[in-house]
Tab-separated table of C-alpha atoms in Angstrom:
chain	number	residue	atom	x	y	z
A	53	UNK	CA	61.107	-17.880	-73.307
A	54	UNK	CA	62.259	-14.882	-71.903
A	55	UNK	CA	66.647	-14.972	-71.357
A	56	UNK	CA	67.147	-11.756	-69.179
A	57	UNK	CA	69.498	-13.443	-66.089
A	58	UNK	CA	68.593	-9.795	-64.354
A	59	UNK	CA	64.393	-11.514	-64.136
A	60	UNK	CA	63.008	-8.582	-65.473
A	61	UNK	CA	60.275	-8.220	-67.310
A	62	UNK	CA	59.549	-7.094	-71.165
A	63	UNK	CA	56.531	-6.714	-70.734
A	64	UNK	CA	54.592	-3.148	-69.832
A	65	UNK	CA	52.023	-3.309	-67.169
A	66	UNK	CA	48.837	-1.578	-68.078
A	67	UNK	CA	46.494	-2.940	-65.358
A	68	UNK	CA	46.040	-5.134	-62.759
A	69	UNK	CA	43.679	-7.822	-63.801
A	70	UNK	CA	43.495	-10.358	-60.207
A	71	UNK	CA	45.475	-10.809	-57.736
A	72	UNK	CA	45.561	-13.966	-54.810
A	73	UNK	CA	47.331	-15.545	-52.274
A	74	UNK	CA	50.339	-16.136	-54.096
A	75	UNK	CA	50.534	-14.113	-56.959
A	76	UNK	CA	49.606	-11.052	-59.265
A	77	UNK	CA	47.593	-10.729	-62.851
A	78	UNK	CA	48.414	-8.091	-65.171
A	79	UNK	CA	47.329	-6.627	-68.066
A	80	UNK	CA	50.506	-6.567	-70.210
A	81	UNK	CA	51.861	-5.002	-73.759
A	82	UNK	CA	54.213	-6.828	-75.631
A	83	UNK	CA	56.920	-5.248	-77.683
A	84	UNK	CA	54.339	-5.381	-80.913
A	85	UNK	CA	51.486	-3.905	-78.258
A	86	UNK	CA	49.421	-7.078	-78.211
A	87	UNK	CA	47.746	-7.453	-74.904
A	88	UNK	CA	48.646	-10.531	-72.467
A	89	UNK	CA	47.868	-11.564	-69.210
A	90	UNK	CA	51.612	-11.742	-66.781
A	91	UNK	CA	52.012	-13.359	-63.784
A	92	UNK	CA	54.397	-12.676	-60.923
A	93	UNK	CA	54.926	-13.496	-57.632
A	94	UNK	CA	54.065	-11.702	-54.606
A	95	UNK	CA	56.931	-11.155	-52.179
A	96	UNK	CA	55.115	-13.441	-49.378
A	97	UNK	CA	56.816	-16.873	-48.276
A	98	UNK	CA	56.694	-19.891	-51.271
A	99	UNK	CA	55.431	-17.559	-53.793
A	100	UNK	CA	58.379	-18.183	-56.244
A	101	UNK	CA	58.398	-21.648	-55.470
A	102	UNK	CA	54.686	-22.578	-56.350
A	103	UNK	CA	54.890	-20.575	-59.061
A	104	UNK	CA	57.974	-22.439	-61.079
A	105	UNK	CA	55.577	-25.275	-59.873
A	106	UNK	CA	53.007	-23.585	-61.943
A	107	UNK	CA	55.337	-23.283	-65.136
A	108	UNK	CA	56.743	-26.498	-64.993
A	109	UNK	CA	53.234	-28.528	-64.852
A	110	UNK	CA	51.607	-26.204	-67.314
A	111	UNK	CA	54.112	-26.520	-70.163
A	112	UNK	CA	54.605	-29.980	-69.254
A	113	UNK	CA	50.511	-30.248	-69.765
A	114	UNK	CA	49.793	-30.005	-73.586
A	115	UNK	CA	46.138	-30.015	-73.274
A	116	UNK	CA	43.412	-26.954	-75.140
A	117	UNK	CA	41.693	-27.097	-71.073
A	118	UNK	CA	45.439	-26.556	-69.494
A	119	UNK	CA	46.087	-22.669	-69.557
A	120	UNK	CA	48.752	-22.162	-72.304
A	121	UNK	CA	52.053	-20.438	-71.173
A	122	UNK	CA	53.286	-17.707	-73.788
A	123	UNK	CA	56.259	-17.070	-72.271
A	124	UNK	CA	58.404	-17.447	-69.388
A	125	UNK	CA	61.517	-16.517	-67.540
A	126	UNK	CA	64.352	-19.529	-67.012
A	127	UNK	CA	65.862	-17.293	-63.976
A	128	UNK	CA	63.092	-15.556	-62.574
A	129	UNK	CA	59.226	-16.807	-61.644
A	130	UNK	CA	57.370	-14.936	-63.916
A	131	UNK	CA	54.513	-16.310	-67.069
A	132	UNK	CA	52.475	-14.656	-69.914
A	133	UNK	CA	49.449	-16.310	-70.708
A	134	UNK	CA	46.471	-15.235	-73.157
A	135	UNK	CA	43.680	-12.730	-71.960
A	136	UNK	CA	40.465	-15.012	-70.697
A	137	UNK	CA	37.545	-12.849	-72.201
A	138	UNK	CA	36.560	-13.511	-67.733
A	139	UNK	CA	36.357	-16.380	-65.603
A	140	UNK	CA	33.494	-18.313	-63.836
A	141	UNK	CA	32.394	-16.628	-61.296
A	142	UNK	CA	32.856	-13.001	-63.622
A	143	UNK	CA	31.008	-14.287	-66.529
A	144	UNK	CA	28.061	-16.307	-63.934
A	145	UNK	CA	27.904	-12.676	-62.088
A	146	UNK	CA	26.952	-10.411	-65.061
A	147	UNK	CA	24.749	-13.095	-66.554
A	148	UNK	CA	27.044	-13.453	-69.833
A	149	UNK	CA	26.810	-16.880	-70.272
A	150	UNK	CA	23.213	-17.854	-71.327
A	151	UNK	CA	19.740	-18.681	-70.805
A	152	UNK	CA	20.675	-22.581	-70.563
A	153	UNK	CA	22.534	-23.252	-67.036
A	154	UNK	CA	22.586	-27.354	-67.764
A	155	UNK	CA	24.783	-26.481	-70.779
A	156	UNK	CA	27.270	-24.419	-69.193
A	157	UNK	CA	27.490	-26.747	-66.358
A	158	UNK	CA	28.403	-29.206	-68.795
A	159	UNK	CA	30.935	-27.450	-70.764
A	160	UNK	CA	32.673	-27.108	-67.436
A	161	UNK	CA	32.678	-30.357	-66.531
A	162	UNK	CA	34.180	-31.393	-70.375
A	163	UNK	CA	36.753	-28.582	-69.577
A	164	UNK	CA	37.598	-29.870	-66.309
A	165	UNK	CA	37.438	-33.695	-67.330
A	166	UNK	CA	39.751	-33.298	-69.995
A	167	UNK	CA	42.644	-30.564	-68.541
A	168	UNK	CA	42.212	-32.151	-64.511
A	169	UNK	CA	42.733	-36.306	-67.055
A	170	UNK	CA	46.074	-35.055	-68.202
A	171	UNK	CA	47.145	-34.258	-64.198
A	172	UNK	CA	44.968	-36.781	-62.831
A	173	UNK	CA	46.685	-39.302	-64.769
A	174	UNK	CA	50.085	-38.422	-63.767
A	175	UNK	CA	49.061	-38.507	-60.092
A	176	UNK	CA	48.879	-34.716	-59.568
A	177	UNK	CA	45.982	-33.167	-57.824
A	178	UNK	CA	44.937	-29.677	-58.404
A	179	UNK	CA	43.284	-28.431	-55.101
A	180	UNK	CA	42.467	-25.687	-55.972
A	181	UNK	CA	39.752	-25.632	-58.725
A	182	UNK	CA	37.202	-22.899	-58.198
A	183	UNK	CA	34.834	-20.394	-60.394
A	184	UNK	CA	38.006	-17.959	-60.064
A	185	UNK	CA	40.356	-20.825	-61.721
A	186	UNK	CA	38.070	-22.015	-64.645
A	187	UNK	CA	38.588	-19.121	-67.062
A	188	UNK	CA	36.723	-18.681	-70.922
A	189	UNK	CA	39.673	-18.197	-73.798
A	190	UNK	CA	38.686	-16.504	-77.208
A	191	UNK	CA	40.718	-17.710	-80.552
A	192	UNK	CA	41.411	-15.527	-82.055
A	193	UNK	CA	41.619	-17.330	-85.325
A	194	UNK	CA	37.925	-18.258	-85.595
A	195	UNK	CA	36.124	-16.625	-82.233
A	196	UNK	CA	35.699	-20.203	-80.944
A	197	UNK	CA	35.496	-20.356	-76.949
A	198	UNK	CA	37.416	-22.563	-75.011
A	199	UNK	CA	36.946	-23.326	-70.892
A	200	UNK	CA	40.302	-23.622	-69.171
A	201	UNK	CA	42.603	-24.658	-66.191
A	202	UNK	CA	44.121	-22.367	-64.494
A	203	UNK	CA	46.414	-21.521	-61.333
A	204	UNK	CA	48.489	-24.234	-60.644
A	205	UNK	CA	50.240	-23.539	-57.910
A	206	UNK	CA	48.270	-25.520	-55.422
A	207	UNK	CA	48.576	-28.556	-56.677
A	208	UNK	CA	49.679	-31.846	-55.320
A	209	UNK	CA	52.307	-33.925	-56.944
A	210	UNK	CA	52.701	-37.639	-57.204
A	211	UNK	CA	53.166	-39.306	-53.648
A	212	UNK	CA	56.828	-39.318	-52.872
A	213	UNK	CA	57.365	-35.766	-54.740
A	214	UNK	CA	55.973	-33.031	-51.904
A	215	UNK	CA	58.117	-31.190	-50.364
A	216	UNK	CA	56.928	-28.969	-46.766
A	217	UNK	CA	53.787	-28.853	-45.278
A	218	UNK	CA	51.076	-26.687	-46.289
A	219	UNK	CA	49.057	-23.986	-44.143
A	220	UNK	CA	46.266	-24.019	-43.062
A	221	UNK	CA	45.635	-20.841	-45.215
A	222	UNK	CA	46.148	-22.387	-48.602
A	223	UNK	CA	43.714	-25.187	-48.547
A	224	UNK	CA	42.207	-24.014	-51.641
A	225	UNK	CA	38.980	-21.649	-52.000
A	226	UNK	CA	36.266	-22.320	-49.340
A	227	UNK	CA	33.012	-23.501	-50.446
A	228	UNK	CA	34.470	-25.324	-53.100
A	229	UNK	CA	37.729	-27.358	-51.241
A	230	UNK	CA	36.886	-30.922	-50.516
A	231	UNK	CA	36.293	-31.391	-47.084
A	232	UNK	CA	39.324	-33.938	-46.981
A	233	UNK	CA	41.809	-31.114	-47.632
A	234	UNK	CA	41.540	-30.140	-43.641
A	235	UNK	CA	42.514	-33.331	-42.965
A	236	UNK	CA	45.660	-34.073	-44.850
A	237	UNK	CA	46.105	-32.370	-48.144
A	238	UNK	CA	49.018	-34.113	-49.394
A	239	UNK	CA	47.070	-37.428	-49.116
A	240	UNK	CA	43.977	-35.881	-51.322
A	241	UNK	CA	43.540	-37.944	-54.857
A	242	UNK	CA	41.328	-36.794	-57.713
A	243	UNK	CA	38.443	-37.128	-56.242
A	244	UNK	CA	39.037	-33.981	-54.374
A	245	UNK	CA	38.833	-32.457	-57.666
A	246	UNK	CA	35.895	-34.530	-58.500
A	247	UNK	CA	34.162	-32.390	-55.310
A	248	UNK	CA	35.320	-28.992	-56.216
A	249	UNK	CA	33.628	-29.286	-59.933
A	250	UNK	CA	30.072	-30.452	-58.836
A	251	UNK	CA	30.535	-27.411	-56.125
A	252	UNK	CA	30.742	-25.738	-59.348
A	253	UNK	CA	28.157	-27.351	-61.171
A	254	UNK	CA	26.029	-26.266	-58.099
A	255	UNK	CA	26.881	-22.502	-58.488
A	256	UNK	CA	25.908	-23.243	-62.083
A	257	UNK	CA	22.555	-24.739	-61.246
A	258	UNK	CA	21.634	-22.545	-58.094
A	259	UNK	CA	22.446	-19.093	-59.133
A	260	UNK	CA	24.520	-19.306	-55.491
A	261	UNK	CA	27.154	-19.545	-53.527
A	262	UNK	CA	28.928	-22.543	-51.853
A	263	UNK	CA	29.582	-22.327	-48.598
A	264	UNK	CA	31.939	-24.127	-46.599
A	265	UNK	CA	30.803	-27.172	-45.569
A	266	UNK	CA	27.142	-26.788	-46.320
A	267	UNK	CA	25.056	-28.885	-48.806
A	268	UNK	CA	24.245	-26.955	-52.403
A	269	UNK	CA	22.149	-29.093	-54.519
A	270	UNK	CA	19.654	-27.945	-57.651
A	271	UNK	CA	15.811	-29.235	-58.032
A	272	UNK	CA	16.083	-31.235	-61.060
A	273	UNK	CA	17.349	-34.069	-62.645
A	274	UNK	CA	20.724	-32.390	-62.059
A	275	UNK	CA	20.139	-33.318	-57.866
A	276	UNK	CA	21.531	-36.602	-57.694
A	277	UNK	CA	25.170	-35.754	-59.705
A	278	UNK	CA	25.614	-32.890	-57.532
A	279	UNK	CA	25.324	-35.030	-54.428
A	280	UNK	CA	27.270	-37.953	-55.862
A	281	UNK	CA	30.022	-34.661	-56.532
A	282	UNK	CA	30.125	-33.744	-53.524
A	283	UNK	CA	29.665	-35.995	-50.992
A	284	UNK	CA	31.087	-35.441	-47.764
A	285	UNK	CA	32.791	-39.125	-48.285
A	286	UNK	CA	35.284	-39.176	-51.012
A	287	UNK	CA	34.469	-42.964	-51.384
A	288	UNK	CA	30.907	-42.318	-52.774
A	289	UNK	CA	31.842	-39.724	-55.177
A	290	UNK	CA	33.053	-40.640	-58.967
A	291	UNK	CA	36.461	-42.133	-58.456
A	292	UNK	CA	37.538	-39.271	-61.536
A	293	UNK	CA	36.511	-36.715	-63.420
A	294	UNK	CA	35.382	-39.021	-66.559
A	295	UNK	CA	33.181	-41.056	-64.595
A	296	UNK	CA	31.271	-37.856	-63.088
A	297	UNK	CA	30.801	-37.431	-66.981
A	298	UNK	CA	29.751	-40.067	-67.859
A	299	UNK	CA	27.451	-40.217	-65.738
A	300	UNK	CA	26.838	-36.186	-66.166
A	301	UNK	CA	25.500	-37.134	-69.901
A	302	UNK	CA	23.793	-39.944	-68.652
A	303	UNK	CA	21.610	-38.083	-66.690
A	304	UNK	CA	21.092	-35.230	-69.369
A	305	UNK	CA	20.235	-38.540	-71.529
A	306	UNK	CA	16.790	-39.937	-70.086
A	307	UNK	CA	14.302	-39.029	-68.527
A	308	UNK	CA	14.179	-37.493	-64.932
A	309	UNK	CA	13.744	-40.279	-62.134
A	310	UNK	CA	11.625	-40.350	-59.998
A	311	UNK	CA	12.731	-40.701	-56.273
A	312	UNK	CA	9.732	-41.845	-53.883
A	313	UNK	CA	9.366	-44.642	-56.867
A	314	UNK	CA	12.421	-45.645	-57.170
A	315	UNK	CA	12.924	-46.159	-53.629
A	316	UNK	CA	10.095	-47.828	-53.309
A	317	UNK	CA	10.910	-50.375	-56.174
A	318	UNK	CA	14.314	-51.036	-54.396
A	319	UNK	CA	12.617	-51.580	-51.397
A	320	UNK	CA	10.121	-53.914	-52.450
A	321	UNK	CA	13.344	-56.373	-53.561
A	322	UNK	CA	13.474	-58.679	-50.367
A	323	UNK	CA	17.224	-59.470	-50.945
A	324	UNK	CA	18.999	-56.038	-51.864
A	325	UNK	CA	22.334	-56.797	-53.791
A	326	UNK	CA	25.044	-54.654	-52.560
A	327	UNK	CA	24.464	-51.752	-55.623
A	328	UNK	CA	21.040	-51.596	-55.014
A	329	UNK	CA	21.375	-50.859	-51.563
A	330	UNK	CA	24.060	-47.970	-52.468
A	331	UNK	CA	21.435	-46.596	-54.590
A	332	UNK	CA	19.115	-46.918	-51.195
A	333	UNK	CA	21.476	-45.011	-49.536
A	334	UNK	CA	22.148	-42.243	-52.525
A	335	UNK	CA	18.321	-41.918	-52.567
A	336	UNK	CA	17.745	-40.726	-48.607
A	337	UNK	CA	20.740	-38.905	-48.987
A	338	UNK	CA	19.474	-36.448	-51.959
A	339	UNK	CA	15.903	-35.799	-50.765
A	340	UNK	CA	16.084	-35.052	-47.390
A	341	UNK	CA	13.629	-32.322	-47.370
A	342	UNK	CA	10.702	-34.335	-48.813
A	343	UNK	CA	8.490	-35.705	-46.550
A	344	UNK	CA	7.080	-38.118	-48.190
A	345	UNK	CA	9.741	-40.010	-49.016
A	346	UNK	CA	10.776	-40.256	-45.552
A	347	UNK	CA	7.466	-40.850	-43.904
A	348	UNK	CA	5.696	-43.499	-46.244
A	349	UNK	CA	8.136	-44.631	-48.078
A	350	UNK	CA	11.144	-45.071	-46.021
A	351	UNK	CA	9.542	-47.222	-43.284
A	352	UNK	CA	9.755	-50.079	-45.936
A	353	UNK	CA	12.441	-50.539	-44.944
A	354	UNK	CA	13.692	-53.770	-42.710
A	355	UNK	CA	15.541	-53.957	-39.853
A	356	UNK	CA	18.066	-56.254	-41.667
A	357	UNK	CA	18.841	-53.150	-43.596
A	358	UNK	CA	19.107	-50.722	-41.118
A	359	UNK	CA	21.477	-52.793	-39.540
A	360	UNK	CA	23.245	-52.961	-42.217
A	361	UNK	CA	22.965	-49.702	-42.779
A	362	UNK	CA	24.351	-48.573	-39.452
A	363	UNK	CA	27.640	-51.107	-40.006
A	364	UNK	CA	27.810	-49.625	-43.115
A	365	UNK	CA	27.846	-46.278	-42.138
A	366	UNK	CA	26.263	-45.212	-38.950
A	367	UNK	CA	26.929	-41.085	-38.904
A	368	UNK	CA	24.605	-41.555	-41.886
A	369	UNK	CA	21.961	-44.137	-39.940
A	370	UNK	CA	21.675	-41.553	-37.155
A	371	UNK	CA	21.192	-38.655	-39.366
A	372	UNK	CA	18.600	-40.852	-41.256
A	373	UNK	CA	16.921	-41.156	-38.397
A	374	UNK	CA	16.786	-37.751	-37.467
A	375	UNK	CA	15.989	-36.500	-39.688
A	376	UNK	CA	12.248	-38.335	-39.753
A	377	UNK	CA	11.856	-37.208	-36.407
A	378	UNK	CA	12.437	-33.873	-37.845
A	379	UNK	CA	9.582	-34.603	-40.464
A	380	UNK	CA	7.177	-35.874	-38.152
A	381	UNK	CA	7.144	-33.016	-36.235
A	382	UNK	CA	7.624	-30.098	-38.467
A	383	UNK	CA	6.247	-31.623	-41.426
A	384	UNK	CA	2.138	-31.422	-42.329
A	385	UNK	CA	0.367	-34.125	-42.063
A	386	UNK	CA	-2.351	-34.458	-44.623
A	387	UNK	CA	-5.060	-36.468	-44.405
A	388	UNK	CA	-2.702	-39.436	-42.680
A	389	UNK	CA	-4.355	-41.214	-40.048
A	390	UNK	CA	-2.795	-40.392	-36.791
A	391	UNK	CA	-2.120	-43.594	-36.079
A	392	UNK	CA	-0.397	-43.733	-38.819
A	393	UNK	CA	2.079	-41.856	-37.089
A	394	UNK	CA	3.401	-45.461	-35.699
A	395	UNK	CA	4.830	-46.601	-38.731
A	396	UNK	CA	7.896	-44.017	-39.370
A	397	UNK	CA	8.417	-44.446	-35.254
A	398	UNK	CA	8.787	-48.067	-35.744
A	399	UNK	CA	11.146	-47.141	-38.449
A	400	UNK	CA	13.479	-44.716	-36.032
A	401	UNK	CA	13.215	-46.837	-33.167
A	402	UNK	CA	14.559	-49.987	-35.210
A	403	UNK	CA	17.544	-47.306	-36.171
A	404	UNK	CA	17.461	-46.756	-32.761
A	405	UNK	CA	17.671	-49.924	-31.164
A	406	UNK	CA	20.341	-51.234	-34.152
A	407	UNK	CA	22.740	-48.238	-32.711
A	408	UNK	CA	22.583	-49.754	-29.644
A	409	UNK	CA	23.481	-52.931	-30.284
A	410	UNK	CA	26.163	-51.664	-33.256
A	411	UNK	CA	27.407	-50.399	-29.327
A	412	UNK	CA	27.511	-46.884	-31.235
A	413	UNK	CA	26.355	-45.062	-27.922
A	414	UNK	CA	26.984	-41.442	-28.987
A	415	UNK	CA	24.927	-41.664	-32.159
A	416	UNK	CA	22.233	-43.239	-30.327
A	417	UNK	CA	21.853	-40.899	-27.602
A	418	UNK	CA	21.151	-37.870	-30.454
A	419	UNK	CA	18.802	-40.478	-32.271
A	420	UNK	CA	16.842	-40.543	-28.850
A	421	UNK	CA	16.980	-37.284	-27.873
A	422	UNK	CA	14.623	-36.646	-31.235
A	423	UNK	CA	12.808	-39.394	-30.785
A	424	UNK	CA	12.169	-38.996	-27.372
A	425	UNK	CA	10.463	-35.766	-28.815
A	426	UNK	CA	8.663	-36.944	-31.172
A	427	UNK	CA	7.354	-39.703	-29.301
A	428	UNK	CA	6.097	-37.666	-26.629
A	429	UNK	CA	4.289	-35.202	-29.687
A	430	UNK	CA	2.274	-37.986	-30.752
A	431	UNK	CA	2.002	-40.011	-27.984
A	432	UNK	CA	0.575	-43.288	-30.085
A	433	UNK	CA	-0.135	-46.010	-27.640
A	434	UNK	CA	1.666	-48.851	-30.264
A	435	UNK	CA	4.653	-47.588	-30.051
A	436	UNK	CA	4.782	-45.820	-26.601
A	437	UNK	CA	4.484	-49.553	-25.669
A	438	UNK	CA	7.416	-51.037	-27.536
A	439	UNK	CA	9.395	-48.556	-25.819
A	440	UNK	CA	8.464	-48.935	-22.792
A	441	UNK	CA	9.575	-52.384	-23.013
A	442	UNK	CA	12.940	-52.221	-24.343
A	443	UNK	CA	13.604	-49.347	-21.698
A	444	UNK	CA	13.290	-51.318	-18.985
A	445	UNK	CA	15.454	-54.233	-19.947
A	446	UNK	CA	18.452	-51.798	-21.312
A	447	UNK	CA	21.617	-51.458	-18.652
A	448	UNK	CA	25.368	-49.965	-18.756
A	449	UNK	CA	25.779	-47.909	-21.112
A	450	UNK	CA	22.949	-48.594	-23.528
A	451	UNK	CA	20.940	-47.263	-19.928
A	452	UNK	CA	23.145	-44.040	-19.298
A	453	UNK	CA	23.349	-43.021	-22.623
A	454	UNK	CA	19.190	-43.122	-22.914
A	455	UNK	CA	19.355	-41.459	-19.612
A	456	UNK	CA	20.913	-38.744	-21.018
A	457	UNK	CA	18.492	-38.416	-24.115
A	458	UNK	CA	15.648	-38.219	-21.949
A	459	UNK	CA	17.452	-34.933	-19.963
A	460	UNK	CA	18.239	-33.829	-23.324
A	461	UNK	CA	14.510	-33.995	-24.707
A	462	UNK	CA	13.312	-32.605	-22.198
A	463	UNK	CA	10.490	-34.835	-21.646
A	464	UNK	CA	11.036	-36.118	-17.792
A	465	UNK	CA	7.374	-36.029	-16.740
A	466	UNK	CA	5.982	-37.583	-20.063
A	467	UNK	CA	8.405	-41.066	-19.644
A	468	UNK	CA	8.056	-40.352	-15.623
A	469	UNK	CA	4.144	-41.592	-15.969
A	470	UNK	CA	4.674	-43.860	-19.144
A	471	UNK	CA	6.971	-45.752	-17.160
A	472	UNK	CA	5.985	-45.370	-13.806
A	473	UNK	CA	4.480	-48.839	-13.028
A	474	UNK	CA	7.532	-50.443	-15.331
A	475	UNK	CA	10.718	-51.863	-13.349
A	476	UNK	CA	14.045	-49.987	-14.742
A	477	UNK	CA	16.700	-52.361	-14.769
A	478	UNK	CA	19.035	-49.247	-15.587
A	479	UNK	CA	20.068	-47.255	-11.893
A	480	UNK	CA	20.603	-43.976	-14.244
A	481	UNK	CA	17.332	-44.523	-16.329
A	482	UNK	CA	15.802	-45.178	-12.762
A	483	UNK	CA	17.101	-41.949	-11.538
A	484	UNK	CA	16.709	-39.369	-14.169
A	485	UNK	CA	13.123	-40.225	-14.605
A	486	UNK	CA	11.971	-41.676	-11.122
């Protein structure tokens, strides 16, 4: 440990290796001529305080997957680390990680589960797990390579030990930071780091850089794992990285699941338990682009299960219904009979009715806008009769929401013709299409 009361590092800077919002990292030389990485704070507010916190935590978390501190100063905030072979982002760009992305992803999750797991066990959350903070170190004695978690300056310490509020400019790395960090960064837990690690896996497997608040899911058997880890709702993610690692190993150790077949098997059960219901929702979320699943398989869902879905997560239920409409209007119809359109139309209609019954009028309006367009484009008599009868009995807020939806859909003339001989209870609907 350096003990220079003037705080001057005894290391010779050679060149800058990188810089973040709060610090510079230099390639430096010690008194023996060996190369090390020297980290020093920038002259910006809170930079020195963050570095002291980083030194404290990295010294405490004795784990081979946490970046090691070789030297530091007790008076001034700087410290020295081993020089890395590179970070994950750099190595992905140059193709330096081999030809097996799944093996690389597994190595990253194993390292994160070990290194971050030590922190999580003490109530510490990293909050900035990103490609630049996953470094690959080479052991000079035997040449083995080890991934380590670095840059612990943005951690959230255990609740009750946090200090000043953090500004939005410090909310981790866009594309990798969990969405809940923007609500209350002090309230996040280990699941925020699970999200970030899931985004790393997504990048490794797709070759694409994640974009803030935009899903990024790989094809193939790892799709479900990534979707679980990066779910917008932290309650639906694995609770910690050890659980995530167990799920990943289970996926890699078994044949790929066929989502459509699995969904049909689940929906064939008359009574689904809570675990099966969660699996149904997960399969649907993970396969939003699968037209056959939405048009041919999901319509087997019961009205009771739709109502349960609306009660559990009305936003998700509305999103599913709107996606059915999208597939109805944009997908290839193939050899299906035109009258089969009644089946997915009825599916959306049941979601719509359940949302109205749950007084989720804003979501119901969004679903109805898409449903009215789909129904008008298909003009199937069987569904028209159901819709006309239902609209006729609406009143109050439900009628107002459907009147707005008709207007937004642009299908006023279609419904004017459909309902010209129907008495509408809602004055708003009557006025809109009268």
